[in-house]
PDB file of C-alpha atoms and ligand atoms in Angstrom:
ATOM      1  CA  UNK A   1      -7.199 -36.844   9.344  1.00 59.00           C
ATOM      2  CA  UNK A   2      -9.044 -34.256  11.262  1.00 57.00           C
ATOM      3  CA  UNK A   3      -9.119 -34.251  15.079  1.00 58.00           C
ATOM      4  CA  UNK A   4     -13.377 -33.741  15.325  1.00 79.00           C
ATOM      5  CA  UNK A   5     -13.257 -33.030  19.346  1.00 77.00           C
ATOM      6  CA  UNK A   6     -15.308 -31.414  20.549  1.00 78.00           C
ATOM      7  CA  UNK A   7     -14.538 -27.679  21.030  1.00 79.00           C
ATOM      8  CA  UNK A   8     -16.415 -27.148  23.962  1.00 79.00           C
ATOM      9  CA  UNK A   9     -13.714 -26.449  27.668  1.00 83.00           C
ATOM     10  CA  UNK A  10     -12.543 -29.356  29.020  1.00 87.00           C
ATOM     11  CA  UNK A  11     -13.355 -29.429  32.294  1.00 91.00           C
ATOM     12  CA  UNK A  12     -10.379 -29.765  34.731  1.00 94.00           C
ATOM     13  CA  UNK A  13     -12.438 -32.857  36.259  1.00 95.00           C
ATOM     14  CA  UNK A  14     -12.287 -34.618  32.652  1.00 94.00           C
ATOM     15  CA  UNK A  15     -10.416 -37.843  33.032  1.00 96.00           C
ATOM     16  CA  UNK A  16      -7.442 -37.591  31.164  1.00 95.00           C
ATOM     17  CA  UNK A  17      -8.246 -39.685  27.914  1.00 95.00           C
ATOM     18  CA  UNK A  18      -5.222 -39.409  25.900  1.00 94.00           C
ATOM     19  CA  UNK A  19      -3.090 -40.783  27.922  1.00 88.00           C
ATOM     20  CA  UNK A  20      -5.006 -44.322  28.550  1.00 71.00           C
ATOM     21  CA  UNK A  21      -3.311 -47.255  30.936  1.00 73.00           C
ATOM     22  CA  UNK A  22      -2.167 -50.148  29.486  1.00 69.00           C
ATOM     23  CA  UNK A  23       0.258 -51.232  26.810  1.00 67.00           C
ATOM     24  CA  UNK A  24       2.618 -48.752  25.196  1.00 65.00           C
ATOM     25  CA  UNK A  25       1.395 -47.597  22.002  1.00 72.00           C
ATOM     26  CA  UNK A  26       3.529 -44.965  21.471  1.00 74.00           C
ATOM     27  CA  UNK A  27       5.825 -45.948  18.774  1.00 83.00           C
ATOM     28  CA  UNK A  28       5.605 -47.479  15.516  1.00 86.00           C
ATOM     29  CA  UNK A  29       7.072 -51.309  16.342  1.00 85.00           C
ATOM     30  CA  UNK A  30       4.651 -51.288  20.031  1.00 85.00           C
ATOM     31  CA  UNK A  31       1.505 -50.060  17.270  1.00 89.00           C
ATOM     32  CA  UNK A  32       2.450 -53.876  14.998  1.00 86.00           C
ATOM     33  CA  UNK A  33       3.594 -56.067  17.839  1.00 83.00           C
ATOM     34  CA  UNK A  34      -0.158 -54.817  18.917  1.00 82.00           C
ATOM     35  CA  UNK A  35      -1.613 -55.702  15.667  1.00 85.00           C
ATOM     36  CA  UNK A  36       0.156 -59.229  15.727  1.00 84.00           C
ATOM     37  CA  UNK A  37      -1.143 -59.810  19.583  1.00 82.00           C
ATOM     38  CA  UNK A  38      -4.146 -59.411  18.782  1.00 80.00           C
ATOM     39  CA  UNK A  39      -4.496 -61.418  16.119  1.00 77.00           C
ATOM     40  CA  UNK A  40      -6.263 -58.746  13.463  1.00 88.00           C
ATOM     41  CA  UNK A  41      -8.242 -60.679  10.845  1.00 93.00           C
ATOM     42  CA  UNK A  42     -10.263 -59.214   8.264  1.00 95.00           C
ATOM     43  CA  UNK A  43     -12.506 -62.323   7.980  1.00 97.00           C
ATOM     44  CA  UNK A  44     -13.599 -62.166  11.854  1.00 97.00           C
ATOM     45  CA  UNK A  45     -13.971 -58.393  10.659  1.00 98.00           C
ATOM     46  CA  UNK A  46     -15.941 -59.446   7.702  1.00 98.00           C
ATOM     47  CA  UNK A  47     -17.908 -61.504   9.820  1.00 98.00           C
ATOM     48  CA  UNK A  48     -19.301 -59.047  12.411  1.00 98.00           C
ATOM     49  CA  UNK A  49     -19.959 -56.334   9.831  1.00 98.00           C
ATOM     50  CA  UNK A  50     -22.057 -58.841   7.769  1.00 98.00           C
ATOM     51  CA  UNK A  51     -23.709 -59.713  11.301  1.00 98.00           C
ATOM     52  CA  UNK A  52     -24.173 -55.869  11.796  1.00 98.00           C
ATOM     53  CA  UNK A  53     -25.430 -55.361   8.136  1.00 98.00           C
ATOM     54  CA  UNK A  54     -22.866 -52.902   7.400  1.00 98.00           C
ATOM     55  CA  UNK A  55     -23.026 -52.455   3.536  1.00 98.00           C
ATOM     56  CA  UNK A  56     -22.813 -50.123   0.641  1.00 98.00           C
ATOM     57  CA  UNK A  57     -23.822 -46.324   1.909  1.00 98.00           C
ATOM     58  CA  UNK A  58     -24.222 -47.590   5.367  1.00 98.00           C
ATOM     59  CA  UNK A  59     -22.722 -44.924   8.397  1.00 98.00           C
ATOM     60  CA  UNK A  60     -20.013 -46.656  10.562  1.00 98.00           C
ATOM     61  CA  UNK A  61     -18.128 -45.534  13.617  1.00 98.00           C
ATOM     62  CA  UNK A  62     -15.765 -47.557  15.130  1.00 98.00           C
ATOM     63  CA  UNK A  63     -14.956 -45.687  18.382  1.00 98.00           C
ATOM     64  CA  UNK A  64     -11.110 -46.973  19.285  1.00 98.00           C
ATOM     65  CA  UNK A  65     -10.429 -47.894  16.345  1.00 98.00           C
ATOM     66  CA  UNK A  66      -6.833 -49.368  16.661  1.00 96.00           C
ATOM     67  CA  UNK A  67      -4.931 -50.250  13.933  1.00 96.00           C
ATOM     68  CA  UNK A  68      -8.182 -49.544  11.932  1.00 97.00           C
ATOM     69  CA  UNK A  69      -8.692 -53.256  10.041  1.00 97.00           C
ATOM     70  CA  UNK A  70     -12.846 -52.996  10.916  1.00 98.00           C
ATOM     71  CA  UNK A  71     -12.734 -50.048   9.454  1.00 98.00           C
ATOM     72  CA  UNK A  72     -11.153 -50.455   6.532  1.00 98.00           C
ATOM     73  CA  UNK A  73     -12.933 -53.799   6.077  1.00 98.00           C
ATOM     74  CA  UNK A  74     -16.423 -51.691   6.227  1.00 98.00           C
ATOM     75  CA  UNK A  75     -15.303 -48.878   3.501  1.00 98.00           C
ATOM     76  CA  UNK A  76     -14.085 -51.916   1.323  1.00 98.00           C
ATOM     77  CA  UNK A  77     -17.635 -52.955   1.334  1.00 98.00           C
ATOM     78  CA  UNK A  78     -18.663 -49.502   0.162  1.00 98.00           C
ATOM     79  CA  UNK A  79     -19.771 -48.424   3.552  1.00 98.00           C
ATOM     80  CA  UNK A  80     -19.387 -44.757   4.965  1.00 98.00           C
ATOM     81  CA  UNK A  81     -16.369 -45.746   7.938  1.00 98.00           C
ATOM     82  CA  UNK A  82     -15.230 -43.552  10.429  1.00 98.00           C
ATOM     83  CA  UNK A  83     -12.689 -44.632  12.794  1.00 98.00           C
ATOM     84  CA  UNK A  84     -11.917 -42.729  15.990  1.00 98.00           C
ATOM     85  CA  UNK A  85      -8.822 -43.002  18.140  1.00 97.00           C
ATOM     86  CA  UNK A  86      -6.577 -41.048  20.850  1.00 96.00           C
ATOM     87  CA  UNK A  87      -3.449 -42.242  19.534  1.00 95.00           C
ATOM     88  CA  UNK A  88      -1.864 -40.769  16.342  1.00 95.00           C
ATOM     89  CA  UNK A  89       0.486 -44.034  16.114  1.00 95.00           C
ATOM     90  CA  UNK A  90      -2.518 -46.029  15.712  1.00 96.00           C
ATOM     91  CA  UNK A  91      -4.218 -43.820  13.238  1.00 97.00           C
ATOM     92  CA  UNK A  92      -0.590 -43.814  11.285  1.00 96.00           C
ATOM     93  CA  UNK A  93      -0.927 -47.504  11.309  1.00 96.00           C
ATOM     94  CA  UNK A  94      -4.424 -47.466  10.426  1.00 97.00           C
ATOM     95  CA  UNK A  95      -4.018 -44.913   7.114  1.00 98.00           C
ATOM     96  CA  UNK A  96      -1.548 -47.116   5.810  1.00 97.00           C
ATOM     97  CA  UNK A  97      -3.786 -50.175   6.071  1.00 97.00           C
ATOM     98  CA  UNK A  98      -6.695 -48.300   4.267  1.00 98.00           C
ATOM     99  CA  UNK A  99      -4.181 -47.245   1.670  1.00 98.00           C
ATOM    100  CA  UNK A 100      -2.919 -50.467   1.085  1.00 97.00           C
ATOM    101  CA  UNK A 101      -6.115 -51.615   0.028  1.00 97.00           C
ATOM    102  CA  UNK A 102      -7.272 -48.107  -2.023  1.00 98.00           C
ATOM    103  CA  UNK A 103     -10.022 -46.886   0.354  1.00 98.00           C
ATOM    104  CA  UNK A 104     -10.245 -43.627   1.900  1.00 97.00           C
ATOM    105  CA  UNK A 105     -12.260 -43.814   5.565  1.00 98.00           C
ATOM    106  CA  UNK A 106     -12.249 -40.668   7.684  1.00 98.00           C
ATOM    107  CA  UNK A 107      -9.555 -40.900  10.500  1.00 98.00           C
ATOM    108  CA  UNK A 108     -10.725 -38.798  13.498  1.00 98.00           C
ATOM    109  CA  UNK A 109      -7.997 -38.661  16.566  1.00 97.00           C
ATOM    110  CA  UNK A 110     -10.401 -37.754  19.293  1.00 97.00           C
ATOM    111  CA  UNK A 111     -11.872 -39.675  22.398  1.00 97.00           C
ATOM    112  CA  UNK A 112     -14.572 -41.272  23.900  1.00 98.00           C
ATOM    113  CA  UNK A 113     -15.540 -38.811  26.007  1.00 97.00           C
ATOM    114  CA  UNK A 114     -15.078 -35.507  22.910  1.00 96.00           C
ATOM    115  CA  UNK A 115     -15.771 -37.325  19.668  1.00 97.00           C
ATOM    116  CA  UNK A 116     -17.995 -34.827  18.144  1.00 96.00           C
ATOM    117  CA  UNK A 117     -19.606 -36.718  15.060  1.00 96.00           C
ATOM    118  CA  UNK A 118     -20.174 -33.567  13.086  1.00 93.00           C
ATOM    119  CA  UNK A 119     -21.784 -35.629   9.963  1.00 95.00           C
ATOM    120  CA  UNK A 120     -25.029 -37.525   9.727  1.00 96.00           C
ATOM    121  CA  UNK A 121     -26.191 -39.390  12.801  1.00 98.00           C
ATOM    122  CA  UNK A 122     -24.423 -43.126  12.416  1.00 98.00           C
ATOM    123  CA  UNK A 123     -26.474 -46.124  11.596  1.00 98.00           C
ATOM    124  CA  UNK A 124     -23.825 -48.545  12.890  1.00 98.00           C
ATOM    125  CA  UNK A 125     -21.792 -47.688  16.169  1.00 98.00           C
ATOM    126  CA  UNK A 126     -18.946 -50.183  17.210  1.00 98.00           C
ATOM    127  CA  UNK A 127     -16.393 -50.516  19.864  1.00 98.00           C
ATOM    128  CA  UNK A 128     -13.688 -53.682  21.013  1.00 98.00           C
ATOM    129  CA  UNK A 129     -11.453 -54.054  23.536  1.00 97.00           C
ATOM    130  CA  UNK A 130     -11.508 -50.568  23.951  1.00 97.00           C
ATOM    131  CA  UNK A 131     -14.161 -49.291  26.930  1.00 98.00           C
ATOM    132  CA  UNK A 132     -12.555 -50.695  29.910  1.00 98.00           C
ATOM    133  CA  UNK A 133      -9.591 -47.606  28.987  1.00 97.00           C
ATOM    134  CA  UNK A 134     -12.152 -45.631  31.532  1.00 98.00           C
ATOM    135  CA  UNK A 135     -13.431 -45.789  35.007  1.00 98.00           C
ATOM    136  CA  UNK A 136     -16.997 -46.384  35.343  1.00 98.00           C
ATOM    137  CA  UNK A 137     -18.134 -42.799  35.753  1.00 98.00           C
ATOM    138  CA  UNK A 138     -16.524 -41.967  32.740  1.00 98.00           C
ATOM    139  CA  UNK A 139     -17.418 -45.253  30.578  1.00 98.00           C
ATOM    140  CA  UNK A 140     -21.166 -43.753  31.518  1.00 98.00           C
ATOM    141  CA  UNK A 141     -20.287 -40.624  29.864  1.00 98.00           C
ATOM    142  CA  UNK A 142     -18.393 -42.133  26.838  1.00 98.00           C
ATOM    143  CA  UNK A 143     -22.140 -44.360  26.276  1.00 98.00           C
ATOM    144  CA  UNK A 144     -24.413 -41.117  26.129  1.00 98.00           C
ATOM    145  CA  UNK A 145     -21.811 -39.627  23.987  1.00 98.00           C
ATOM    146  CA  UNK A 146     -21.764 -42.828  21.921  1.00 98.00           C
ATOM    147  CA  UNK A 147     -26.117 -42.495  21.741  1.00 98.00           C
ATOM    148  CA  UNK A 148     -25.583 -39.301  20.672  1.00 97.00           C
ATOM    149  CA  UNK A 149     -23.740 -40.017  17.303  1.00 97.00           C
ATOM    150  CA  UNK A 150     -26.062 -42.994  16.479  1.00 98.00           C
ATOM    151  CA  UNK A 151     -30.183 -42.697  14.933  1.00 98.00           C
ATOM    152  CA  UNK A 152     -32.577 -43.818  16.839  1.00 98.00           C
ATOM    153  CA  UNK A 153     -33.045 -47.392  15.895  1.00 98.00           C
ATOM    154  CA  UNK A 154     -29.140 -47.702  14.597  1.00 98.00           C
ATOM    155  CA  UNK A 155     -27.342 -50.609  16.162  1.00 98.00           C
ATOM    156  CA  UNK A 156     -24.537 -50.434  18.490  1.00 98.00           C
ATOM    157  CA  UNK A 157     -22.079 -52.804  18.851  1.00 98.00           C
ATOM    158  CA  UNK A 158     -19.680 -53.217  22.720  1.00 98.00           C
ATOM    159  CA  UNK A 159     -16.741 -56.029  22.403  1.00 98.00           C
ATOM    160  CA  UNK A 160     -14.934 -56.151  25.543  1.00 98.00           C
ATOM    161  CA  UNK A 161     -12.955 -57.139  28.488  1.00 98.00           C
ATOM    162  CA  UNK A 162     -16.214 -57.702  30.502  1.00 98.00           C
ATOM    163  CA  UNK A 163     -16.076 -59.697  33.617  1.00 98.00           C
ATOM    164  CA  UNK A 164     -19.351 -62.147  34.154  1.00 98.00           C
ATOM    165  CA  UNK A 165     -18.212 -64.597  36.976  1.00 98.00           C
ATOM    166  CA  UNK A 166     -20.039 -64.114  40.907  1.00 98.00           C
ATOM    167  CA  UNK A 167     -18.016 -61.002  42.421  1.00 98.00           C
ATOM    168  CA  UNK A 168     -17.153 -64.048  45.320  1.00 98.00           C
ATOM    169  CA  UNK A 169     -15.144 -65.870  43.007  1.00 98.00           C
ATOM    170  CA  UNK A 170     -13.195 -63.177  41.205  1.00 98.00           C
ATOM    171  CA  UNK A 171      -9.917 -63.992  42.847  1.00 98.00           C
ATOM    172  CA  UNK A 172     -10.318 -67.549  41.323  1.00 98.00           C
ATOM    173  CA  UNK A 173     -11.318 -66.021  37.939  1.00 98.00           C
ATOM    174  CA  UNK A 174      -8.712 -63.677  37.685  1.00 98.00           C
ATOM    175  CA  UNK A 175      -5.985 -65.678  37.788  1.00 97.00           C
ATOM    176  CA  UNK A 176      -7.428 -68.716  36.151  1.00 97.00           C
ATOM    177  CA  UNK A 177      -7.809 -65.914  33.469  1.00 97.00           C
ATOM    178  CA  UNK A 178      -4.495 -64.861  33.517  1.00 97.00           C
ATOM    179  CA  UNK A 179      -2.834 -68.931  33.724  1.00 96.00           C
ATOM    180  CA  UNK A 180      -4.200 -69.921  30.873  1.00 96.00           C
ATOM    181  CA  UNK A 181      -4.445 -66.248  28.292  1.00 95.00           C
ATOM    182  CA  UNK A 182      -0.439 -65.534  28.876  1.00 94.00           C
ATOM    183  CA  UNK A 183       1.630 -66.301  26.243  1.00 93.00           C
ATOM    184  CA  UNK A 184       4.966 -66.315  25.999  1.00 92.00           C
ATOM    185  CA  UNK A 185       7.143 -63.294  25.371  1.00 90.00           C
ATOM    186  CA  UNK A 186       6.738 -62.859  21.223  1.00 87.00           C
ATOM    187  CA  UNK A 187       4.295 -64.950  20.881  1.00 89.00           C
ATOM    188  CA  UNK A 188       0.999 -62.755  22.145  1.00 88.00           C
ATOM    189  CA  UNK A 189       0.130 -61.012  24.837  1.00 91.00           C
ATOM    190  CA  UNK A 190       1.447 -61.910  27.997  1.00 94.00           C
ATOM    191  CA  UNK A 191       0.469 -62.734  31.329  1.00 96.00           C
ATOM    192  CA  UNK A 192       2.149 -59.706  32.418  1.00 96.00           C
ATOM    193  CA  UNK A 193      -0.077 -57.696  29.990  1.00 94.00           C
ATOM    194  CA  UNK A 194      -2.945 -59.348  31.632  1.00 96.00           C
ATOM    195  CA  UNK A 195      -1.668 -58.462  35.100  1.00 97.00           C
ATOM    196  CA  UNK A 196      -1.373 -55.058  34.115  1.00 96.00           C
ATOM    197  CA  UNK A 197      -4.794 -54.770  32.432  1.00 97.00           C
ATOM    198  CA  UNK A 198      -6.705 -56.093  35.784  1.00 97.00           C
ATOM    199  CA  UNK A 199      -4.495 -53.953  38.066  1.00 97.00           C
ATOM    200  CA  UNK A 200      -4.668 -51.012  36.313  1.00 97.00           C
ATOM    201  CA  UNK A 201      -7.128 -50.578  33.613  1.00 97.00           C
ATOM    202  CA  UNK A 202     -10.792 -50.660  34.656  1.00 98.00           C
ATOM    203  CA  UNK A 203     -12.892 -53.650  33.265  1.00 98.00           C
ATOM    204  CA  UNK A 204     -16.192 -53.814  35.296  1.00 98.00           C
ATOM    205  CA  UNK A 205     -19.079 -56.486  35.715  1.00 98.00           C
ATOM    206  CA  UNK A 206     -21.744 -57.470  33.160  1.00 98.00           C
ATOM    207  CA  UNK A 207     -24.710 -56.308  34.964  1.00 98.00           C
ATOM    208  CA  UNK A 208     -23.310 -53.171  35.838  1.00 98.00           C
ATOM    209  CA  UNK A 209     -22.399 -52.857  32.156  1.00 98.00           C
ATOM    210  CA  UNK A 210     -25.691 -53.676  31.326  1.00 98.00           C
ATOM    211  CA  UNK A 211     -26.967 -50.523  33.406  1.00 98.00           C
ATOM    212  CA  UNK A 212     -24.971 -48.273  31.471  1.00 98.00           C
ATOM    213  CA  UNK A 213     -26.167 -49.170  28.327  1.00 98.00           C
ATOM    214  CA  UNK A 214     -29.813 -48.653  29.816  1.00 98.00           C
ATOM    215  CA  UNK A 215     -29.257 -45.354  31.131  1.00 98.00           C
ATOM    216  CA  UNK A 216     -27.521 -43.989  27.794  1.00 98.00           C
ATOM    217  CA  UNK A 217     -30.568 -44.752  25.791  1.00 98.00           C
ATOM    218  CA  UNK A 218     -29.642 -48.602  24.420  1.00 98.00           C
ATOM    219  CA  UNK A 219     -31.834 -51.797  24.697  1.00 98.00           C
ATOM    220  CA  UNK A 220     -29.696 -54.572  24.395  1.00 98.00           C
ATOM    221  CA  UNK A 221     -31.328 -56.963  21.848  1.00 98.00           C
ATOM    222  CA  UNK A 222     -28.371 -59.899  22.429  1.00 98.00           C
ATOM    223  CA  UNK A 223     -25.472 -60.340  24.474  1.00 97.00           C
ATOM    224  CA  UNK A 224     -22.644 -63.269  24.713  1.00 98.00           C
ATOM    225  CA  UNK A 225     -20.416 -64.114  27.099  1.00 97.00           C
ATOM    226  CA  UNK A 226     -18.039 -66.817  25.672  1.00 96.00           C
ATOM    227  CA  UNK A 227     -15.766 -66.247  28.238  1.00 96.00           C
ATOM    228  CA  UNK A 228     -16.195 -65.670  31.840  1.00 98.00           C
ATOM    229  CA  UNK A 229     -13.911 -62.451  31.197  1.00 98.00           C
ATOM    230  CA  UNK A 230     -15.248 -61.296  27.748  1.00 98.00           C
ATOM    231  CA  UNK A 231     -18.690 -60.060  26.523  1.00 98.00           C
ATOM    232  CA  UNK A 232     -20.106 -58.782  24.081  1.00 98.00           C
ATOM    233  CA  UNK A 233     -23.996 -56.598  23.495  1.00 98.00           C
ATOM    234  CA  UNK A 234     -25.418 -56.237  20.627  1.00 98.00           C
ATOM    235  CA  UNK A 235     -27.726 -52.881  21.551  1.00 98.00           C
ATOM    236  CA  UNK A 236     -30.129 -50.588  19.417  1.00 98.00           C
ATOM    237  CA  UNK A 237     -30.577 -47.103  20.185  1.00 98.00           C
ATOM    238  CA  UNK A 238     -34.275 -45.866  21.564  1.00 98.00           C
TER     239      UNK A 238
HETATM  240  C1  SAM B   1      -6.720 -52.656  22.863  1.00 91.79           C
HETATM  241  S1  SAM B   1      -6.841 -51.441  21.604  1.00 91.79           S
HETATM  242  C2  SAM B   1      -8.270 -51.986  20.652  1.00 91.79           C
HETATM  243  C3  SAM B   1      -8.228 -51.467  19.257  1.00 91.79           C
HETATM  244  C4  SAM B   1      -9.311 -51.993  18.308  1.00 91.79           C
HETATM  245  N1  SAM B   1     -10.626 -51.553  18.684  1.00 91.79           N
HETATM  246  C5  SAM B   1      -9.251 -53.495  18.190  1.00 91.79           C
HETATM  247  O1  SAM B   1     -10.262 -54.162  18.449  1.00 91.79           O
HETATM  248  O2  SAM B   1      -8.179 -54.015  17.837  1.00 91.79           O
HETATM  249  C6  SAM B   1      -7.455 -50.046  22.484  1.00 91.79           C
HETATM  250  C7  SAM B   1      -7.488 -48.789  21.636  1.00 91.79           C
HETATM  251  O3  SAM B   1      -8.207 -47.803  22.348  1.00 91.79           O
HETATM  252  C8  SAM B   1      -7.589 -46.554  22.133  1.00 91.79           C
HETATM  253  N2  SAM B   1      -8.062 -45.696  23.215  1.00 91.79           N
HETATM  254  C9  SAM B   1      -7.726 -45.726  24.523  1.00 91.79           C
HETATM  255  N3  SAM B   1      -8.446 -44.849  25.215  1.00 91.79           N
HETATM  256  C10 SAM B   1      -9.266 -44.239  24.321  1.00 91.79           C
HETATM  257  C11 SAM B   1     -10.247 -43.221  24.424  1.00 91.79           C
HETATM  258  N4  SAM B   1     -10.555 -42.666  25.597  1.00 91.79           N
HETATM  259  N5  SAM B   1     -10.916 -42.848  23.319  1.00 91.79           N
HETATM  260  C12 SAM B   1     -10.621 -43.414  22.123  1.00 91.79           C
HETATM  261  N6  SAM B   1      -9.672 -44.355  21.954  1.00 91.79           N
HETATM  262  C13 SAM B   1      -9.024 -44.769  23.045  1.00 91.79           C
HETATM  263  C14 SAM B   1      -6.112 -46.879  22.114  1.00 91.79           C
HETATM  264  O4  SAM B   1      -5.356 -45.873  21.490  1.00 91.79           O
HETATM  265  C15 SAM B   1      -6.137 -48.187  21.316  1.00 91.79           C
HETATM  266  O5  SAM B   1      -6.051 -47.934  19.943  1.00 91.79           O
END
């Protein structure tokens, strides 16, 4: 694994990146309860890279990576993968994964905000679940970073936490959100978890999402909001 951050000084204003909100992943048994939560499945995986026409010799980077299964799904197909991730329990997790299956991606632990891609410009960007880790200011920052590592015309991918209802109704929303996502302890993520996530993590609003991605350089060619609370954009780089 090499850790490809960038070596420029961190300024002391830099939000604090490795050590995100949320649920622990620090240890080895929080890294698979995660995994189980959330349900990892190669064939959903398969799925969106065959959407994003990731194939032999194509350049991925999956920024947040995880527990690494797109990843490892995209350098089964023959595809150059790069995953990228903060937390070395993740990446542990991740290694083994890619290992189990006899592929080799490169493993970066860096952020958002320093990932320095120091290879060939990406054709395919991706991210999931992973953005609303920053405040606003800084999610701005992570997207030019993010245009940076990507060709013009390369496709970038956002999965996330995402809220889409009328800012009037969010109370509503909210906990409607949290009734019905919370599972039981063991069995998923629970409504604690999602308690946590809205108090202190920092999902934002579609259109102000949407601004972003305009002002880092992206046109977004599709977008979906299955859920009230969930989007995804489907972007390519100008
Ligand atoms: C909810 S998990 C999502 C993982 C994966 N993308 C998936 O879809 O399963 C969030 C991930 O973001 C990572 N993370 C948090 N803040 C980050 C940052 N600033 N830069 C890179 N990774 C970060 C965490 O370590 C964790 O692996």
């Amino acid at each position: 694994m090499s850790s490809s951050h960038s070596t420029r000084p961190r300024p002391a204003w830099l939000f604090p990146e490795y050590a995100p909100a949320g649920i622990d992943l620090g240890s080895k048994a929080a890294v698979a309860a995660y995994d189980r939560n959330q349900g990892t499945d190669p064939a959903a995986d398969d799925a969106l890279l065959d959407r994003l026409k990731v194939g032999e010799g194509s350049r991925l980077v999956d920024l947040a990576c995880g527990t690494g299964s797109l990843v490892v799904q995209a350098a089964r197909r023959g595809a150059q993968a790069h995953g990228v991730d903060v937390s070395e329990e993740m990446l542990a997790f991740a290694r083994a994964r890619a290992e189990s299956f006899g592929v080799a991606p490169q493993w970066h632990r860096a952020g958002f905000l320093d990932y320095d891609h120091r290879t060939e410009p990406a054709d395919v960007l991706t991210t999931k679940s992973a953005l609303h880790q920053l405040p606003d200011f800084f999610k701005q920052q992570a997207l030019l970073n993010a245009a940076g590592m990507l060709r013009p015309g390369g496709t970038f991918y956002l999965w996330d936490v995402v809220f889409s209802f009328e800012p009037v109704t969010a109370d509503t929303q909210v906990q409607r959100w949290i009734d019905t996502a919370g599972r039981p302890e063991g069995e998923g993520f629970t409504r604690a978890d999602f308690e946590a996530h809205v108090r202190e993590e920092f999902s934002t609003y579609t259109w102000i999402m949407e601004g972003m991605l305009d002002r880092a350089g992206f046109d977004i060619v599709s977008r979906a909001t299955p859920r009230l609370t969930h989007a995804a954009f489907h972007c390519l780089r100008r």
